[in-house]
Each structure stands twice: as structure tokens, then as C-alpha cells.
CSV table of C-alpha atoms in Angstrom, one decimal:
chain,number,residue,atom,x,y,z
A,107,UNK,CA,21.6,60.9,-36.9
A,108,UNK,CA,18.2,62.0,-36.2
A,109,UNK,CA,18.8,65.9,-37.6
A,110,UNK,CA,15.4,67.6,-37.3
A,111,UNK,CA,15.0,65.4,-33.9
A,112,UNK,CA,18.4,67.5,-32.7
A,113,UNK,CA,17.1,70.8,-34.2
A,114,UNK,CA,13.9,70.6,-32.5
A,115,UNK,CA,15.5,70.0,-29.4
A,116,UNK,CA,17.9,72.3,-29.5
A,117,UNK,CA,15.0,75.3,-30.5
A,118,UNK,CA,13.1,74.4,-27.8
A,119,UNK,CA,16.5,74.6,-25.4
A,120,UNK,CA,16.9,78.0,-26.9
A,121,UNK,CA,13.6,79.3,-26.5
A,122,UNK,CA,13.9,77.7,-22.9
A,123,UNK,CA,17.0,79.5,-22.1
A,124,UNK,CA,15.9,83.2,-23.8
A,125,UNK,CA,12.8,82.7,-21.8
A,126,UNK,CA,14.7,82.1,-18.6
A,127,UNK,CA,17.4,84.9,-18.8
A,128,UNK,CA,14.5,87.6,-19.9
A,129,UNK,CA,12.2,86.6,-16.8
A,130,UNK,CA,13.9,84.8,-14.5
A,131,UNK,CA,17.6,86.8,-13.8
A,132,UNK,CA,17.4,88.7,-10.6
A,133,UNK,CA,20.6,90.9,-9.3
A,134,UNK,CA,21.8,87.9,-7.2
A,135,UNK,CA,22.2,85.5,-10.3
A,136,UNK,CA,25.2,84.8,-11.3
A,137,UNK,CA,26.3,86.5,-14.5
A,138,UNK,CA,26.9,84.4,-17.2
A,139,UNK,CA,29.2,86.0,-19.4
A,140,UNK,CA,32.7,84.0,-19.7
A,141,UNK,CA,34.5,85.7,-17.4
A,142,UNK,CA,32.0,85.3,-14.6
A,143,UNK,CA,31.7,81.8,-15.6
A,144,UNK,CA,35.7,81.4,-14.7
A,145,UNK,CA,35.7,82.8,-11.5
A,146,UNK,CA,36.0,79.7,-9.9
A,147,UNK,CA,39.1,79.1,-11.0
A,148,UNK,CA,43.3,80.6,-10.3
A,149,UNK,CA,43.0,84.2,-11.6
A,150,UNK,CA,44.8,84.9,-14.5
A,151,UNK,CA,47.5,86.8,-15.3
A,152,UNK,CA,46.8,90.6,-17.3
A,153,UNK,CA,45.4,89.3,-21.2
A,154,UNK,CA,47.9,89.8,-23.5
A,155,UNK,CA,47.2,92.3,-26.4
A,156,UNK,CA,46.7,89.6,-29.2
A,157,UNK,CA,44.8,86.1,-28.3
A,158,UNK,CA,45.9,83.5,-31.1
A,159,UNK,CA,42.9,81.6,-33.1
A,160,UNK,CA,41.7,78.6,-31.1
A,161,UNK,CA,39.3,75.7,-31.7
A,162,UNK,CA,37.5,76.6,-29.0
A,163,UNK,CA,36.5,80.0,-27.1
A,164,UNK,CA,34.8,80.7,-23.6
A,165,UNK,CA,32.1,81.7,-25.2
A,166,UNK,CA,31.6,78.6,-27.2
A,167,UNK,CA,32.1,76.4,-24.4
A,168,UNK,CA,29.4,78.2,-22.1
A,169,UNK,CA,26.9,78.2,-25.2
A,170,UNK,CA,27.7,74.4,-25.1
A,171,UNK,CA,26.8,73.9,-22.1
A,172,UNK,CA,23.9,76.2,-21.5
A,173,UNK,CA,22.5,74.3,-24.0
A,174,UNK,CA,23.4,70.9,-23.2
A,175,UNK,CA,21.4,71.2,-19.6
A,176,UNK,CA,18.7,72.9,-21.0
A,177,UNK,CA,18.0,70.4,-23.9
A,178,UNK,CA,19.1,67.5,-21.7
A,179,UNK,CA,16.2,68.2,-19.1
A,180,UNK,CA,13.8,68.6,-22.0
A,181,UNK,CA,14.2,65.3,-23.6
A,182,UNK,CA,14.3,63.4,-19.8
A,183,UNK,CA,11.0,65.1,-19.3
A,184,UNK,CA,9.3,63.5,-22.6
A,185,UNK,CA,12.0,60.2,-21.8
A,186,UNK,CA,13.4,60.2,-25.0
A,187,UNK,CA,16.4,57.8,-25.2
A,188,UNK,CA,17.2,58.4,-29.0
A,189,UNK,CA,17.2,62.1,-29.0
A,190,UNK,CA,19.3,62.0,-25.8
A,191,UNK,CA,21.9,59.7,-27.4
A,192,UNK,CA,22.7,62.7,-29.7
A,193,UNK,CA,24.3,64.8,-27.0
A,194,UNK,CA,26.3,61.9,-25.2
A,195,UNK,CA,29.5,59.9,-26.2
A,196,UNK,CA,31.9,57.4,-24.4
A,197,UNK,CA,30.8,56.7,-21.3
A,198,UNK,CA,28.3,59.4,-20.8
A,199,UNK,CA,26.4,57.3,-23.2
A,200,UNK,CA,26.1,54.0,-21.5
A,201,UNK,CA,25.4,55.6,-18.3
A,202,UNK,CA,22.7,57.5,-20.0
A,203,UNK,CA,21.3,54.6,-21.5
A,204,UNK,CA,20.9,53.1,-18.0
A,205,UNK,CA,19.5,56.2,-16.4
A,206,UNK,CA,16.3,55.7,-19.2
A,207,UNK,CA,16.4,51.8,-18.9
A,208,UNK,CA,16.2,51.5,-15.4
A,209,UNK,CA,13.6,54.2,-14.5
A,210,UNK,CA,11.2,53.1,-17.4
A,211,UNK,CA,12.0,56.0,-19.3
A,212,UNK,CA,11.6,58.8,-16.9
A,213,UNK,CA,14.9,59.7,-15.3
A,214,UNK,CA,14.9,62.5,-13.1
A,215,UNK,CA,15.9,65.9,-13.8
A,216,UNK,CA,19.1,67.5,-13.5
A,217,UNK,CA,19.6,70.9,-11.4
A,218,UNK,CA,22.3,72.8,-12.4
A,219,UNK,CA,24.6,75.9,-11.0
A,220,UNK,CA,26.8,77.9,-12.6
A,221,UNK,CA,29.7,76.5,-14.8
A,222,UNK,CA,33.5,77.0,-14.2
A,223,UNK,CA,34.7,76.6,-17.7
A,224,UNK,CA,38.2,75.1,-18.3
A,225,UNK,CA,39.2,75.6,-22.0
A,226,UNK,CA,42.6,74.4,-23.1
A,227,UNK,CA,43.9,76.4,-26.5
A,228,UNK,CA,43.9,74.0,-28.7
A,229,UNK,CA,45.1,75.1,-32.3
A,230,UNK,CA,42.0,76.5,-34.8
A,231,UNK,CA,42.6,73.0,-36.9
A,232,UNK,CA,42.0,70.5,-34.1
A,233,UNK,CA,39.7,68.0,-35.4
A,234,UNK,CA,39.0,67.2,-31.8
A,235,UNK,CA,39.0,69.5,-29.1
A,236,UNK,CA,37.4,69.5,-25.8
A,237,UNK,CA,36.9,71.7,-22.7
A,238,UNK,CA,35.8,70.6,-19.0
A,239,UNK,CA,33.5,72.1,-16.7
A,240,UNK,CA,32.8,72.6,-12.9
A,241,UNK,CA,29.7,73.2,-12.1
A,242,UNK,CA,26.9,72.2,-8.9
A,243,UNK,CA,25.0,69.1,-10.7
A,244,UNK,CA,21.9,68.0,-8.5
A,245,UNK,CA,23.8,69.9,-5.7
A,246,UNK,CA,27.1,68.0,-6.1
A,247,UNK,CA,30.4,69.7,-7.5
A,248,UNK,CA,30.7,68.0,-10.3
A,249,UNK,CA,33.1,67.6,-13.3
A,250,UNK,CA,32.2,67.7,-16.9
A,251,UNK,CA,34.1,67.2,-20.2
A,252,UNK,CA,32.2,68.0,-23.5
A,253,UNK,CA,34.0,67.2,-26.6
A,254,UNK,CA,33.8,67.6,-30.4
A,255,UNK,CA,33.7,65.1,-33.0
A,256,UNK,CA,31.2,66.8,-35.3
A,257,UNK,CA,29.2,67.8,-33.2
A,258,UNK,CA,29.9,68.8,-29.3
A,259,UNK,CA,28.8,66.4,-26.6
A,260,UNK,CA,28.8,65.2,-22.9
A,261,UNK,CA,31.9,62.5,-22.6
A,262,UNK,CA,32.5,62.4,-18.8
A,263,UNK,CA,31.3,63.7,-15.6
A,264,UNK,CA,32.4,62.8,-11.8
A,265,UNK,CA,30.8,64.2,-8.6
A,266,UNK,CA,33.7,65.5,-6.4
A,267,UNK,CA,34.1,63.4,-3.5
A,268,UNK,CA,32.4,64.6,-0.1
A,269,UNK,CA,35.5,67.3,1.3
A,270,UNK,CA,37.2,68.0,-2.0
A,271,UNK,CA,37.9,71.7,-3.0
A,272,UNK,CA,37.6,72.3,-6.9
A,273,UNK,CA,41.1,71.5,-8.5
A,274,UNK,CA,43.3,74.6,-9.0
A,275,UNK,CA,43.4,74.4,-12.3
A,276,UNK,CA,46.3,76.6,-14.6
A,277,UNK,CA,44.9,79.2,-16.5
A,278,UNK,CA,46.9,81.5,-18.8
A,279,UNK,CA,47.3,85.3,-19.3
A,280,UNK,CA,44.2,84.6,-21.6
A,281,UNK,CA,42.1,82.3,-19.4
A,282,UNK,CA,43.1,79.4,-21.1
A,283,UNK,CA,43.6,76.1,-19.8
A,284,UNK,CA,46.7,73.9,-20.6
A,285,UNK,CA,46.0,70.7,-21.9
A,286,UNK,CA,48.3,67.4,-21.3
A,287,UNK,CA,49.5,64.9,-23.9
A,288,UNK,CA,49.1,61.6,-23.5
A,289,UNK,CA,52.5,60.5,-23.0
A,290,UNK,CA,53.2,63.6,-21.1
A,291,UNK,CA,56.2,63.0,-18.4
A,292,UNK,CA,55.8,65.7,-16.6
A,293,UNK,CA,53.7,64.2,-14.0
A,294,UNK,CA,54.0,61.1,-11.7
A,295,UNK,CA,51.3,59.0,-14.1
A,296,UNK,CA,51.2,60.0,-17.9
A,297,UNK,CA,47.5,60.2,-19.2
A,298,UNK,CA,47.5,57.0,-21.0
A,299,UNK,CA,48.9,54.7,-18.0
A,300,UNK,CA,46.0,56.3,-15.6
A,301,UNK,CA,43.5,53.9,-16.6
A,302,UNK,CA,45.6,50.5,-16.6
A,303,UNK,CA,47.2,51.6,-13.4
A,304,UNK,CA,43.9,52.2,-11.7
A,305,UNK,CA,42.9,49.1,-12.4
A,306,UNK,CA,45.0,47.2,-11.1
A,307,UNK,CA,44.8,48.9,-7.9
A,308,UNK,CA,41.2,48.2,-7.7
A,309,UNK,CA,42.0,44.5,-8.5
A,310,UNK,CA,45.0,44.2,-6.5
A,311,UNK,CA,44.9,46.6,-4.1
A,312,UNK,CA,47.9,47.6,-1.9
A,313,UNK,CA,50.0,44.6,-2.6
A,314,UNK,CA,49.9,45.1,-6.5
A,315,UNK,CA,52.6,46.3,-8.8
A,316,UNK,CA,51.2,49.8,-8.8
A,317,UNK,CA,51.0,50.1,-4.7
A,318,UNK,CA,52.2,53.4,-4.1
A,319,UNK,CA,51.6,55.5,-7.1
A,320,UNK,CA,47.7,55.6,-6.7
A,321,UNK,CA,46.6,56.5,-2.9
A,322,UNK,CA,44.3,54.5,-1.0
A,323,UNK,CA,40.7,55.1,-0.6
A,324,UNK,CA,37.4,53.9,-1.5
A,325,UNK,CA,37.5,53.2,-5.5
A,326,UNK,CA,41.3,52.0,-4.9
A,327,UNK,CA,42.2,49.6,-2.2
A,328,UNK,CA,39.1,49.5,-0.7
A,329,UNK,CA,37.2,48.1,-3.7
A,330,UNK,CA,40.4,45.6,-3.7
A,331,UNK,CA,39.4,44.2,-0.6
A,332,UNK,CA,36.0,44.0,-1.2
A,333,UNK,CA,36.5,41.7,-4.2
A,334,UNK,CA,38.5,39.4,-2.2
A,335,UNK,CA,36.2,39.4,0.7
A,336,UNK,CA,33.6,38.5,-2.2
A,337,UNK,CA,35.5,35.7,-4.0
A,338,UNK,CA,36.0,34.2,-0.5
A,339,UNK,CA,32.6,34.4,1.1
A,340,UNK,CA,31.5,33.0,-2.5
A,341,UNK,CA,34.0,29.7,-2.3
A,342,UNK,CA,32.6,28.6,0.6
A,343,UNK,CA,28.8,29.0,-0.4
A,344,UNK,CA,29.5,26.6,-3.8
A,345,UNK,CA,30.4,29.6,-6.2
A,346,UNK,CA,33.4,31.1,-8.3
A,347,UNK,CA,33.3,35.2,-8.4
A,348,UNK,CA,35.6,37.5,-9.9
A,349,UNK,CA,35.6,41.4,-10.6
A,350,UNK,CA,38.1,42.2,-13.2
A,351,UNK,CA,38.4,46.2,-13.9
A,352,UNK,CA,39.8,46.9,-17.3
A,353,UNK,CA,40.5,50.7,-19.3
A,354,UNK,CA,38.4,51.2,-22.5
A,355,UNK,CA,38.9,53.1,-25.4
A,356,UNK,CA,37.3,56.4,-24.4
A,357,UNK,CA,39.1,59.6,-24.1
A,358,UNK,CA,41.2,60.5,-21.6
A,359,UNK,CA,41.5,64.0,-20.7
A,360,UNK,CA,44.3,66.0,-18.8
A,361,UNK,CA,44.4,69.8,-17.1
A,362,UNK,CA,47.7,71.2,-16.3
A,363,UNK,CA,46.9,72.0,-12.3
A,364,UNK,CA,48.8,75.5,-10.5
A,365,UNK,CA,51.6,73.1,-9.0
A,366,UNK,CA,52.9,71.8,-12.3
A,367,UNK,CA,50.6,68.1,-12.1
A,368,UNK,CA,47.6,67.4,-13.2
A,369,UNK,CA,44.1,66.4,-13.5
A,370,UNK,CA,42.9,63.5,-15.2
A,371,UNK,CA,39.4,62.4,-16.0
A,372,UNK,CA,39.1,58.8,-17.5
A,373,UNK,CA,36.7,55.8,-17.0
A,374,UNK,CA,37.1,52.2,-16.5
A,375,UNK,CA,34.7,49.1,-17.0
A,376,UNK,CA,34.2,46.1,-14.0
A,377,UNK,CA,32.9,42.7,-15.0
A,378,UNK,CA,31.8,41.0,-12.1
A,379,UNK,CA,30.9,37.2,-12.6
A,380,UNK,CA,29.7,34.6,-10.7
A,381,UNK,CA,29.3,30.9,-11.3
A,382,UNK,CA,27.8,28.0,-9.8
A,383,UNK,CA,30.3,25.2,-8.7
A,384,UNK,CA,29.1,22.8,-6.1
A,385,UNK,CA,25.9,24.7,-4.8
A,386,UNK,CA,23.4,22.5,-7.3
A,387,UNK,CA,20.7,23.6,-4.8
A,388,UNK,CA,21.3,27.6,-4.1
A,389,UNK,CA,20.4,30.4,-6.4
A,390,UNK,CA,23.0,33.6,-6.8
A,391,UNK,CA,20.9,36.4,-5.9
A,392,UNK,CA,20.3,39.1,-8.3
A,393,UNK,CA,21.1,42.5,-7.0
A,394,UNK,CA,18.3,45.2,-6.8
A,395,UNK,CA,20.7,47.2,-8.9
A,396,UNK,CA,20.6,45.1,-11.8
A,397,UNK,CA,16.8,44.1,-11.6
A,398,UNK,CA,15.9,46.8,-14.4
A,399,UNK,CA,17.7,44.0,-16.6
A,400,UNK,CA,16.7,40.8,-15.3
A,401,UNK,CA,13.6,40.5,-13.9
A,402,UNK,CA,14.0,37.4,-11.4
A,403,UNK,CA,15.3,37.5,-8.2
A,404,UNK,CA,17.7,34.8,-8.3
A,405,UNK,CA,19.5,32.5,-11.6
A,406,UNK,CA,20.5,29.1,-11.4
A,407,UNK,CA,24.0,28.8,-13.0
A,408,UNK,CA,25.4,32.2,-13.6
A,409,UNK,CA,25.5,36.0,-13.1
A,410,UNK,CA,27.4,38.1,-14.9
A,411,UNK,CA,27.1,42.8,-14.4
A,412,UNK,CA,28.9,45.1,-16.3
A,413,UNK,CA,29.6,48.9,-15.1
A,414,UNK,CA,30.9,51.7,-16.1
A,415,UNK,CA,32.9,54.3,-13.7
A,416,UNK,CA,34.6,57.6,-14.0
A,417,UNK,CA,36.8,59.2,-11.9
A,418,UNK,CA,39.0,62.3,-11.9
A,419,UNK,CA,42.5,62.1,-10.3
A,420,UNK,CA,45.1,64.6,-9.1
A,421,UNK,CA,48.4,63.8,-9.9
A,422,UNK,CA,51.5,65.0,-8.4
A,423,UNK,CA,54.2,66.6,-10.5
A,424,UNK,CA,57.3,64.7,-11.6
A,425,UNK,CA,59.3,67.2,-9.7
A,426,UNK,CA,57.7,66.5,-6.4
A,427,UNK,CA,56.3,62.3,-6.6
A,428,UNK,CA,53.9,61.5,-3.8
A,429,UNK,CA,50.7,59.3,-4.9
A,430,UNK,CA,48.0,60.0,-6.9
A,431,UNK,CA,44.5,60.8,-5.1
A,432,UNK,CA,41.1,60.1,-6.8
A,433,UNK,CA,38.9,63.1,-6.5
A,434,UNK,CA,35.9,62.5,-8.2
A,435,UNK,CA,33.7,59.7,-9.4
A,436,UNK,CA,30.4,58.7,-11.2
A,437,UNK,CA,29.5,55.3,-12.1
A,438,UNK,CA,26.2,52.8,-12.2
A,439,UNK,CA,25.4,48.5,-13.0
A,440,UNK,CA,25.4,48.8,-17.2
A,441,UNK,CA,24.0,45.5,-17.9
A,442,UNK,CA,23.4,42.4,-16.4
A,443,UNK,CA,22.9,38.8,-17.3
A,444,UNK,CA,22.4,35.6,-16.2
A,445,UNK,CA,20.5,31.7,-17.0
């Protein structure tokens, strides 16, 4: 790790943000202290008299990411990939990556609004907690997850979809979130299953073994029937193509909602590859997506793209089953490849 790189960012996105609350606050800013930054979400119950130690505060969390946006627009105005990699994990990272990659080092900047901190209480000896965020990203409701593994960075973000309210998330007497296990059954879909099960909607769409627990919509059946229209437009022009979605080994992360389900952010990965069969003549076109990687505009014998997606899902409780609804989503073309 690139210590005095990460120091120097990180005093300049101090200086940055000192400079910014002593010149720039006016009386219709929002306030940023950690009760402001919760007002998004259900109101609390009264605080009770004597808050246990926790791995995480508030006011930890909104340092985190007061600093995170201010140091991450610093080092995509000089376009520098290594320091950024610092303040990314999981799939923040490879999406990151891509955003330098495929603008020639000079992705655009972020704008920002005001974050809605969810912090679960996890116990002072955690070796890995984590807290999410809702906060306006370029203008978009958008959900964050930072997490510590040494050092606190960006895991996951998803843009609510056009029409969705925030999530009513649970809070506690103290303002804590609730955090769900893995395994937990108190929900129609457990953490760990999310992924899998989400995948094979997207592969199989509403005739597959997990019709009915995942709604239908645009990154579920939809993208099913896309892939079939795909592999059959591509058999008759001479080529093979499949898109096969699989669950990685990133975090998943769960927030007790009001209602007794949940939310769950995770991501998955799609490998999309297509083969020339009996089309010795034709070219597969490369897509404008993926031309940061490949230069060419066609290849002769194979293309093969990788992505990356996240999405956040509401989940139903146990208690009262009805399908699963994805609410948010990020994703981007992570490499590409082809002879």
C-alpha cells in the first residue's frame, strides 16, 4: 500500500473539506452533524440512557464518507488509478478500474448530497464492520456500503431505480441499524442465497427454479429474455452466444427494514461469449462499450465481456412471503477479449 500516497490524499481532502464548511455553508445547507445526517430515515425511538461500545459510530461513518467523496474527486481530477484503488474493494474496485480505463484516465467527477447513514451496532471487536449510506450521487439516490478491513473503503453502490422511495430502514432507540446474518431465516431469501438465486433468474428467467421468489423486471426476467433472444438471433447468423451470470465472493450486506424484511446489497458477474461456428466469412462486432479494451471493430473467431453488477433488493419477511423486488443497481463491461 502506497502509505504517504493515501496520507497526502487524505490531507488534501481535509484541507478541502475545512475549506468548504468555513466558506461555503450557508443557512440552507444541510447540517452535517449525525443526527441531521439520519434524517432520512424511520425516526427513532427516545435514546436510551447508556449506548453500548460499538465498532462503529455515526460519527465515524459520516467522517468516512466526507472524506471518501472529497479525496475520491481529488484523485479523478489528477486520474490517478493507484491512489484511487486505496479507497475501493470488491466490486467498487473493478468498476473503478473501468471508469479510469475507459476514459483515458480522466473520469468524471462525482456530485454529492447529503448522506443518510445506516450503521448497524456491531460489537467494539468486530474485525469487520460496515455501514451503508443514502445519499444523491451525480443526482441519483444512490446506495453506498463502506467497509473495514484495515482501513475503511467503498464496497458497493447502486443507483435506486427511476420511482423508488429510499428503503425504510429499522433504526433503534439509539439510531442504530440492525444488521442480518447470512443465514438469517427471517426473511423470504437469506443473504447468502440472494446472489445464486438472482442469477438464475437472470439466466432462466420466469420459467426457472427460482420463478416466484425474485419479481420480474428489468435485471430479472427481462435480461432472461434478452439472452435468449441473443443466443437465437446468433444461431442463425453462424454463431454460438451465451451469458452466464454467476455470485462472487464479495460481501453481501443485509439491513433489517421497518416491516421485519430486509435489504440486501450484493453483486454478481455476466460472461457473455460468442463463438464463430459456420459464419467463416462474418466478423462478431465489438460493442462500443467494450472498445476501451479492444481496439477493432470486429474479431474473427471469438468475443468474450465480462461485467460486473450490483443491485439492492427488498425482501419480504418470512411472516408475510410475496417476491423479492430489485431496487437498485450499478454495473458496467469489465473487460473484454477476443482473436
Amino acid at each position: 500500500m502506497r502509505v504517504h500516497g493515501r496520507r497526502k490524499a487524505l490531507a488534501l481532502a481535509v484541507a478541502l473539506l475545512t475549506v468548504a464548511s468555513a466558506c461555503s455553508t450557508s443557512p440552507g445547507d444541510p447540517a452535517t452533524t449525525p443526527a441531521a445526517a439520519t434524517s432520512g430515515a424511520s425516526a427513532p425511538a427516545t435514546p436510551s440512557s447508556t449506548v453500548p461500545a460499538t465498532a462503529v459510530t455515526p460519527e465515524e461513518a459520516a467522517e468516512v464518507f466526507a472524506t471518501f467523496t472529497a479525496t475520491d474527486n481529488v484523485l479523478r481530477d489528477g486520474g490517478d488509478l493507484r491512489l484511487a484503488m486505496e479507497y475501493v474493494r470488491d466490486a467498487e474496485a473493478r468498476l473503478t478500474t473501468v471508469a479510469y480505463l475507459s476514459t483515458k484516465g480522466e473520469p468524471p467527477r462525482r456530485t454529492w448530497g447529503p448522506p443518510t447513514l445506516y450503521v448497524p451496532r456491531f460489537p467494539a471487536g468486530e474485525s469487520s464492520p460496515w455501514f451503508s449510506v443514502l445519499t444523491t450521487r451525480d443526482g441519483h439516490l444512490t446506495m453506498l456500503t463502506f467497509a473495514k478491513s484495515g482501513d475503511w473503503r467503498l464496497g458497493a453502490a447502486a443507483r435506486l431505480l427511476t420511482g423508488r422511495p429510499a428503503p425504510d430502514i429499522h433504526l433503534d432507540a439509539d439510531g442504530y441499524a440492525t444488521a442480518i446474518v447470512p443465514a438469517d431465516k427471517s426473511v423470504t431469501i437469506s443473504p447468502q442465497y440472494m446472489g445464486p438465486l438472482h442469477a438464475t433468474v437472470a439466466e432462466a428467467g420466469a420459467d426457472g427454479v427460482a420463478a416466484g421468489l425474485i419479481a420480474a423486471g428489468p435485471y430479472t426476467t427481462d435480461v432472461a429474455a434478452e439472452i435468449t433472444a441473443a443466443r437465437e438471433r446468433a444461431k442463425k447468423n453462424g454463431f454460438s452466444y451465451d451469458s452466464i451470470f454467476s455470485a462472487n465472493d464479495n460481501p453481501v450486506y443485509g439491513l433489517r427494514t421497518v416491516d421485519g424484511g430486509a435489504v440486501i446489497q450484493y453483486s454478481l458477474s455476466r460472461t457473455t461469449t460468442t463463438t464463430t461456428k459456420t459464419a467463416e466469412d462474418d466478423y462478431i462486432p465489438v460493442p462500443a462499450s467494450a472498445r476501451w479494451a479492444i481496439s477493432a471493430p470486429v474479431v474473427r473467431r471469438n468475443l468474450k465481456i465480462t461485467e460486473v453488477h450490483q443491485y439492492v433488493t427488498d425482501v419480504p419477511p418470512s411472516k408475510t412471503p410475496a417476491a423479492a423486488e430489485v431496487i437498485a443497481h450499478d454495473g458496467a463491461l469489465t473487460r473484454a477479449s477476443g482473436q
